[in-house]
Coordinates of C-alpha atoms and ligand atoms in Angstrom, one line a residue:
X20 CA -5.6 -26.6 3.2
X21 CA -5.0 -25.9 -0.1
X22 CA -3.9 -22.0 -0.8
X23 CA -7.4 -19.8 -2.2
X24 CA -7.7 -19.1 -5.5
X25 CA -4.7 -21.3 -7.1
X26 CA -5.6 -20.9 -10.6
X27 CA -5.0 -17.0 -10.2
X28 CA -3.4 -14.1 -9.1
X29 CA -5.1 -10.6 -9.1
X30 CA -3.9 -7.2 -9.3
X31 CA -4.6 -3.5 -9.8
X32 CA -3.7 -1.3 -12.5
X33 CA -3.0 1.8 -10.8
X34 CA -0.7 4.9 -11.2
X35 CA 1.7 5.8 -7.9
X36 CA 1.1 9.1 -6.7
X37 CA 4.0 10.4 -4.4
X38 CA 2.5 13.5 -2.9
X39 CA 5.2 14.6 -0.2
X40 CA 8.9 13.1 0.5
X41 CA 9.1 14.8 3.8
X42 CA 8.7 12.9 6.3
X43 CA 9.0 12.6 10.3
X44 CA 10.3 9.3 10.6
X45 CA 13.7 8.5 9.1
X46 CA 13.8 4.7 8.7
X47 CA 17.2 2.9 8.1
X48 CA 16.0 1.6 5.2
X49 CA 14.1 4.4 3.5
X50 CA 15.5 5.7 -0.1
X51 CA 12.2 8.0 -0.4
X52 CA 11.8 10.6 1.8
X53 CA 13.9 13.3 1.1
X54 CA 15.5 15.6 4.5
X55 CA 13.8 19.2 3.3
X56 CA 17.1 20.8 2.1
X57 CA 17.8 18.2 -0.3
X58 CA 16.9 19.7 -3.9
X59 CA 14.1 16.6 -4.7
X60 CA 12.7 17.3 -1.2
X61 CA 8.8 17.9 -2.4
X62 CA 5.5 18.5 -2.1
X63 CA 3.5 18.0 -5.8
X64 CA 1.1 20.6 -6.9
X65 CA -2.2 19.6 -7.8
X66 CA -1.9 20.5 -11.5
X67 CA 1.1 17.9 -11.8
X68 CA -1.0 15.5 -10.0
X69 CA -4.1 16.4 -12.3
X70 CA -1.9 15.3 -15.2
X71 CA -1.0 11.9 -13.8
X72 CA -4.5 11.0 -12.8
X73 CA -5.7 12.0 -16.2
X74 CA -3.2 10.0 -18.0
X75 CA -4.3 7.2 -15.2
X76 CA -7.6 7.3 -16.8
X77 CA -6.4 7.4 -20.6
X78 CA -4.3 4.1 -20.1
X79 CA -7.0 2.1 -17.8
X80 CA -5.6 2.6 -14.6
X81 CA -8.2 2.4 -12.0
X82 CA -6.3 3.0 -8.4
X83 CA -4.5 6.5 -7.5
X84 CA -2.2 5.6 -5.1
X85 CA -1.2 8.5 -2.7
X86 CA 1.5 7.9 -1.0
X87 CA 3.4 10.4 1.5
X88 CA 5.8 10.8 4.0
X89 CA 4.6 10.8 8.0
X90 CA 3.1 13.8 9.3
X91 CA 5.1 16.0 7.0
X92 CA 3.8 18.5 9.2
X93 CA 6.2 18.6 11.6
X94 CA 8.8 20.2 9.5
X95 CA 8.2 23.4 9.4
X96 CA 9.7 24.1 5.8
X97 CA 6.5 21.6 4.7
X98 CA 4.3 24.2 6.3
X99 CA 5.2 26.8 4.0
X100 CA 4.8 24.7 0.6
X101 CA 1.1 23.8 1.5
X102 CA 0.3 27.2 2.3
X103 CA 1.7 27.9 -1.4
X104 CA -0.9 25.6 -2.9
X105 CA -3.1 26.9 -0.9
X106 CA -4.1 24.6 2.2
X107 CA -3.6 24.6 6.1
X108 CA -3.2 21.2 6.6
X109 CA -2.3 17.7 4.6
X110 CA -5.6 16.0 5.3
X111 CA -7.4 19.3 3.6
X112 CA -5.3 19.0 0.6
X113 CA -5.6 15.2 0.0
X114 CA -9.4 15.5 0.7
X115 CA -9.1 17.5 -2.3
X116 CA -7.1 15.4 -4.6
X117 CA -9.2 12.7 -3.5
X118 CA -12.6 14.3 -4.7
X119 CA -10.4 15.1 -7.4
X120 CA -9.5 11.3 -8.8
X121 CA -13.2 10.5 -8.3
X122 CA -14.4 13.4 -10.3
X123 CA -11.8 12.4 -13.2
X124 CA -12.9 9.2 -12.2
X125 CA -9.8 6.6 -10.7
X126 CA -10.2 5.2 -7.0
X127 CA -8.3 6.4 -4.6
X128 CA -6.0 4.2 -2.0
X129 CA -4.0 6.5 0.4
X130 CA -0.9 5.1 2.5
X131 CA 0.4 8.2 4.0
X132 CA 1.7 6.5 7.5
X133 CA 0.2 7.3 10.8
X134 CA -3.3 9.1 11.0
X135 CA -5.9 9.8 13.6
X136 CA -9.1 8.3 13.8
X137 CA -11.2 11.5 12.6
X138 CA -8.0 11.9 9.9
X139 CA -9.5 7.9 8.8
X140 CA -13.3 9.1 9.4
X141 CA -12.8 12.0 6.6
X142 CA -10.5 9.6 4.4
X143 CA -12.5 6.8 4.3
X144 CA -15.4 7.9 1.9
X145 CA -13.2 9.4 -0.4
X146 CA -11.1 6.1 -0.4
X147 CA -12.1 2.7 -2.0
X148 CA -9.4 1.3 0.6
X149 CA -6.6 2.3 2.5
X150 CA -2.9 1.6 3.9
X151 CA -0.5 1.4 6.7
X152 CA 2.2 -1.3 7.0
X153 CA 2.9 -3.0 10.6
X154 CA 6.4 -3.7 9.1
X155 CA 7.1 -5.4 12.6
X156 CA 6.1 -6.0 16.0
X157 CA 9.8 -6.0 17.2
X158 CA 11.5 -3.3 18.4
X159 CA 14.4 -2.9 15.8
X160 CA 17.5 -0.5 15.0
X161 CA 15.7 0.4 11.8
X162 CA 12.9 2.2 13.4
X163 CA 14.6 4.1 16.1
X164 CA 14.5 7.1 14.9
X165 CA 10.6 7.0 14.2
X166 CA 7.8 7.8 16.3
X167 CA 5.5 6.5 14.1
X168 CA 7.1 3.3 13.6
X169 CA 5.8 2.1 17.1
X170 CA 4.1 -1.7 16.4
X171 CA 1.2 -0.4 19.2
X172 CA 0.8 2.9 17.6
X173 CA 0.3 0.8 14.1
X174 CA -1.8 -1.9 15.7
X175 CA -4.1 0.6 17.3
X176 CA -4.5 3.1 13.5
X177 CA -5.4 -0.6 12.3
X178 CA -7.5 -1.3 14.3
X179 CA -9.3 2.1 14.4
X180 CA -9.6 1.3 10.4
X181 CA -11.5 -1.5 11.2
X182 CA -13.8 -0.2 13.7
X183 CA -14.9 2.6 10.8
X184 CA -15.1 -0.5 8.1
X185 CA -12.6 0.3 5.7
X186 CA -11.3 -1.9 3.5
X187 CA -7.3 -2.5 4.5
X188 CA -4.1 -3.5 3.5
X189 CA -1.2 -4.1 5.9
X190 CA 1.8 -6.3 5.5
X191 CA 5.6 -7.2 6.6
X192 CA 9.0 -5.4 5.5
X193 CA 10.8 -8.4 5.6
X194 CA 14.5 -8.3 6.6
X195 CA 15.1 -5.4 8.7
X196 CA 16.5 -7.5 11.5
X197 CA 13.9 -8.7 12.6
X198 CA 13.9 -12.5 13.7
X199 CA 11.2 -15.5 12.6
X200 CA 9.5 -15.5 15.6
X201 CA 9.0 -11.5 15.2
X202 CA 7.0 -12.3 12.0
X203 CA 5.0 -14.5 13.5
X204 CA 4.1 -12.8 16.3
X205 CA 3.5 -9.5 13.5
X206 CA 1.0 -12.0 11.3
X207 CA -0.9 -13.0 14.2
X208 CA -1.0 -9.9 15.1
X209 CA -3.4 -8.8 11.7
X210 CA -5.0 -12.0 12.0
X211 CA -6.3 -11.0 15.2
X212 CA -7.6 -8.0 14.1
X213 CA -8.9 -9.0 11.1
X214 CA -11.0 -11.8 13.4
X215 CA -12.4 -8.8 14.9
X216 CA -13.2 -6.2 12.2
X217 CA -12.7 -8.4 9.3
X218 CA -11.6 -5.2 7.0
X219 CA -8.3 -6.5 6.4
X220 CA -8.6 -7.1 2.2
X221 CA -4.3 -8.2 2.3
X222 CA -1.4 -8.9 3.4
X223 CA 2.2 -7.6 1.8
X224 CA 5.2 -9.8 2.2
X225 CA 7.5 -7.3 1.3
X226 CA 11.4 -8.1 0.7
X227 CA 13.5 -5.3 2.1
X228 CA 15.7 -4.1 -0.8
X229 CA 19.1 -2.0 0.3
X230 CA 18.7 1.5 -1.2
X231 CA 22.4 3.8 -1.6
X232 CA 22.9 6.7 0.5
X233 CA 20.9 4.9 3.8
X234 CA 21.7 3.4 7.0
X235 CA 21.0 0.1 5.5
X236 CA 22.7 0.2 2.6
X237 CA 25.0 -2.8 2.7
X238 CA 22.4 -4.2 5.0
X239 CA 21.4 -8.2 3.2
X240 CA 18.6 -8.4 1.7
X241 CA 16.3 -11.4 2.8
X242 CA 17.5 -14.6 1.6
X243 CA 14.7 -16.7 -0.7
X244 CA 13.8 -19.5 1.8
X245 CA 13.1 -16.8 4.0
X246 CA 10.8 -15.2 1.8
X247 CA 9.1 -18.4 0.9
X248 CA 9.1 -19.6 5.1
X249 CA 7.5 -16.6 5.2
X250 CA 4.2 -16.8 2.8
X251 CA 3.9 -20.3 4.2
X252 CA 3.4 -18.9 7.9
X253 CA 0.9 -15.9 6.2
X254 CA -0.9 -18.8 4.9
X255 CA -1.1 -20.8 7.8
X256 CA -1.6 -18.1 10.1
X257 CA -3.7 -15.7 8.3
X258 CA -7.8 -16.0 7.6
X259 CA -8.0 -17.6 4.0
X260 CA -9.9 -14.1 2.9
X261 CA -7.3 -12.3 3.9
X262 CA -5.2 -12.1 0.1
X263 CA -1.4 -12.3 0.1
X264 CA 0.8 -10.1 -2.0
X265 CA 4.3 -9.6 -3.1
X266 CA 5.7 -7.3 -5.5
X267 CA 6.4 -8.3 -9.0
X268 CA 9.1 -5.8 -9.4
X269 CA 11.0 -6.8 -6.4
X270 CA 10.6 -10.5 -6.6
X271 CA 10.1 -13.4 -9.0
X272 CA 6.4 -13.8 -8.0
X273 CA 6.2 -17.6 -9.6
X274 CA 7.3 -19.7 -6.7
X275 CA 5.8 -17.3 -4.0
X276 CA 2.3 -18.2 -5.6
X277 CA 2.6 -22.0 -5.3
X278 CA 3.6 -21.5 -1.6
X279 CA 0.5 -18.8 -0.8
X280 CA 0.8 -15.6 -3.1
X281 CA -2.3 -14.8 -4.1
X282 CA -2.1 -11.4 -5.4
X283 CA 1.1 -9.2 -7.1
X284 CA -0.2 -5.3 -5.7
X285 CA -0.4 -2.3 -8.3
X286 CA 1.2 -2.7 -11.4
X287 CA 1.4 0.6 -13.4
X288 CA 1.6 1.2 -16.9
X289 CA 2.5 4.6 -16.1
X290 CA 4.7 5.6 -13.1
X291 CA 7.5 4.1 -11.4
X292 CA 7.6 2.4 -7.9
X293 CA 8.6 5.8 -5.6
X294 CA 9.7 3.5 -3.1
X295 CA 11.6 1.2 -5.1
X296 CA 12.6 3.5 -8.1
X297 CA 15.0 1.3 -9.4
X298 CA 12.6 -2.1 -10.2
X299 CA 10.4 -1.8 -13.0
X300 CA 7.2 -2.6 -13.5
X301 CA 7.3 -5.8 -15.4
X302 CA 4.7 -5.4 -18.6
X303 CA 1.6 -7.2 -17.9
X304 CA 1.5 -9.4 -20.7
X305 CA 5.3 -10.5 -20.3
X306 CA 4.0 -11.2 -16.8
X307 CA 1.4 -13.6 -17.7
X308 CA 3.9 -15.2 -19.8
X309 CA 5.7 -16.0 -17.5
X310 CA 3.5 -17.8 -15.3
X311 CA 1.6 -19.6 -17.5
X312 CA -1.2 -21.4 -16.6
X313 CA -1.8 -19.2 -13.4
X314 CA -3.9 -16.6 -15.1
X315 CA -3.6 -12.6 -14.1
X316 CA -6.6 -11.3 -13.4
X317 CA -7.3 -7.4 -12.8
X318 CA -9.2 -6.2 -9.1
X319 CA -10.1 -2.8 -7.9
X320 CA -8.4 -1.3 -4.9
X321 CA -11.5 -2.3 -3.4
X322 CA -11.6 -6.6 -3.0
X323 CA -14.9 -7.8 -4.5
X324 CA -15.8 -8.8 -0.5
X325 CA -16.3 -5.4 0.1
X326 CA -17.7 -4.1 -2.6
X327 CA -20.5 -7.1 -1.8
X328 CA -20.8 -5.9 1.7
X329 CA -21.2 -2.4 0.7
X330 CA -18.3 -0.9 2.8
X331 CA -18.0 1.7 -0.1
X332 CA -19.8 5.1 0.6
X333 CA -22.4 6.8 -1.7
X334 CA -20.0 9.0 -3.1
X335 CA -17.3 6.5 -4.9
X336 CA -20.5 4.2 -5.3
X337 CA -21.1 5.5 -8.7
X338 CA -17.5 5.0 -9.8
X339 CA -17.1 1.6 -8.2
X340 CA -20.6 -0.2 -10.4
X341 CA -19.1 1.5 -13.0
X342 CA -15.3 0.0 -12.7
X343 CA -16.4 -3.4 -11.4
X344 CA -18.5 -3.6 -14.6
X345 CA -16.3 -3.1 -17.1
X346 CA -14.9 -6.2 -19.0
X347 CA -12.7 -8.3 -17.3
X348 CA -13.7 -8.2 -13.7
X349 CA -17.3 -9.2 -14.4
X350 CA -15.8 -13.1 -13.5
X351 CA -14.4 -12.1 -10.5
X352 CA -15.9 -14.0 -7.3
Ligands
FO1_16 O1 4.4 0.3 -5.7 C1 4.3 0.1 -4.5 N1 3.0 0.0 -4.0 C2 2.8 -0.2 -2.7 N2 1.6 -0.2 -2.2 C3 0.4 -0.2 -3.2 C4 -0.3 -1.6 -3.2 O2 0.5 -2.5 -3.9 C5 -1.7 -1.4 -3.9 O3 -2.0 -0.1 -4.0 C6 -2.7 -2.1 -3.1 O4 -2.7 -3.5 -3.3 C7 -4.2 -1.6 -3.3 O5 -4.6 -2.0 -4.6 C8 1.3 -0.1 -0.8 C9 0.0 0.1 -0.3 C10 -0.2 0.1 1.0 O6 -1.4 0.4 1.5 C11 0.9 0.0 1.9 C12 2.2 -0.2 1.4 C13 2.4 -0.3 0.1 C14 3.7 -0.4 -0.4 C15 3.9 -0.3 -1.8 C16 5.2 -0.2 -2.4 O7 6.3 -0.3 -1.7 N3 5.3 -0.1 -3.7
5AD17 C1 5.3 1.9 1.9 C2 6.1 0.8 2.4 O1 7.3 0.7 1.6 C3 8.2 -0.2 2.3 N1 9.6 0.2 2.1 C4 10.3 1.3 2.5 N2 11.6 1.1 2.1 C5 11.7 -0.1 1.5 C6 12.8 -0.8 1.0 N3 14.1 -0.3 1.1 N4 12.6 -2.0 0.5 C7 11.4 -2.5 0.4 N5 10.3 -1.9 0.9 C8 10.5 -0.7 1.5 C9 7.8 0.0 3.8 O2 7.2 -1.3 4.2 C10 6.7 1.1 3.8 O3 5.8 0.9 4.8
SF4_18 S1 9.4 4.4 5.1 FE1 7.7 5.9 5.2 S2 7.9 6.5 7.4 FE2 9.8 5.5 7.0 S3 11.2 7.2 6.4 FE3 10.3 6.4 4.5 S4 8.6 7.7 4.1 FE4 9.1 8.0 6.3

């Protein structure tokens, strides 16, 4: 079968939001979260987030992404700063910079690790989708320090997402130590759940990329057969509506889309990659140079699917006619 959509890719112009670097887990191949000594160790105050979300607006962006460490909560340190700006609990403070984005009007798309199901319940109609990646199914020195990095503790939030209909986005770290048959077992693992709930929107295929100062440091870095073996088997294993991204700052996307790639994530005009600080955004236009006849095309963090089905709630409604109306995503399908 011929891969979807192989006259274009999509993406979302979005601005990356990186509310807390404290974090639980401690993943061997982490370079964001920050142990709560460190001097960057943080948790942003609203009025800095206002700022970006407002300069979000100004430039076009239309996705917020908040991203956080796991259950920062557990350190106590963490405790103290939210109490500062003035909350008892993460949830209660991004419930508020959600309403917030919406009100200044950008979507929001949180991917702040593990969450309960009533955590998801009050998320999801402040959110036009949401995130959590499997990374793997295997059980891998990269994770061992991290409860929340448990494949059936990550299957089960994903599929809890789906039973409440929200939009999702999973994906792969790819090269962690994990083998071939490990990712395919870790596709078909989505694809099943998609079969049942049908909310997942994409896929990542994300190339692990050694950050100083970690575990993994001098750890290699995925080879580029592997990265292509590795769309080809999300292709063939995953539902055709199911997209498949990679990240344009971490890999020549090109290639990947001839092999499967159908979309390139958030691209910012704005902020840098928290995660990945040191690959820049490429500019959109030098983008689309580059790939020539495979036209870029712009999507909400919301896939046009959903927004058909109506899995948005009354209260981001307004802001998603609005967005999907505007020029340039009137063509979309
Ligand atoms: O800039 C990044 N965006 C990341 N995103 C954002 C993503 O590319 C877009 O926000 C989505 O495509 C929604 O539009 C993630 C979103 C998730 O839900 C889960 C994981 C990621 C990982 C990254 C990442 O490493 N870097
Ligand atoms: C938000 C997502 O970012 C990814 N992530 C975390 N660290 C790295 C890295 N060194 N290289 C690439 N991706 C990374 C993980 O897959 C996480 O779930
Ligand atoms: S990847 Fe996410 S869960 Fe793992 S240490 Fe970093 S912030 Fe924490």
């Amino acid at each position: 079968m011929p891969p979807k959509n192989s006259n274009f890719v999509t993406y979302s112009k979005n601005v990356f939001i990186p509310v807390t670097n404290v974090c639980r887990n401690r993943c061997g191949y982490c370079g964001f979260r920050r142990e709560p000594g460190q001097p960057d160790a943080r948790l942003m105050k609203s009025g800095e987030i206002t700022h970006v979300l407002e300069n979000g607006v100004k430039a076009g962006c239309t996705e917020a992404l908040f991203t956080f460490g796991e259950y920062a909560e557990e350190v106590p340190v963490y405790r103290e700063w939210l109490k500062e700006v003035g909350y008892s609990s993460t949830l209660e403070y991004l419930l508020f910079l959600c309403e917030t984005a919406i009100d200044i009007g950008i979507l929001p798309h949180t991917n702040a690790g593990i969450l309960t199901r009533s955590e998801l319940k009050a998320l999801k109609p402040l959110n036009a989708s949401m995130g959590l990646m499997l990374e793997s199914t295997a059980t891998l020195d990269a994770h061992k320090d991290c409860p929340g990095k448990l494949s059936e503790i990550r299957l089960d939030m994903i599929r809890e997402a789906g039973r409440l209909k929200i939009p999702y986005t999973t994906g792969l770290l790819v090269g962690i130590g994990e083998k071939r048959e490990d990712r395919i077992e870790s596709l078909e693992a989505i694809a099943g759940l998609h079969r049942e709930y049908e909310h997942i929107q994409e896929v990542i295929i994300q190339n692990f990329v050694p950050k100083p100062g970690t575990p993994m440091q001098n750890f290699p870095e995925p080879t580029a057969e592997e990265m292509i073996d590795t769309i080809l088997l999300a292709r063939q294993i995953l539902p055709p509506d199911v997209a498949v991204q990679v990240a344009p700052n971490l890999i020549d996307p090109k290639a990947l889309i001839a092999k499967g790639v159908t979309d390139l994530g958030g691209i910012s005009p704005l902020t840098i990659d928290w995660i990945n600080p040191e690959a820049e955004w490429p500019d959109v236009k030098d983008l689309q140079e580059k790939l020539g006849h495979i036209l870029l095309r712009e999507r909400l963090p919301i896939y046009p699917q959903y927004v058909k089905r109506g899995w948005y709630s009354a209260r981001i409604g307004g802001l998603v006619r609005q967005l999907s109306d505007r020029e340039g995503y009137r063509k979309l399908p």
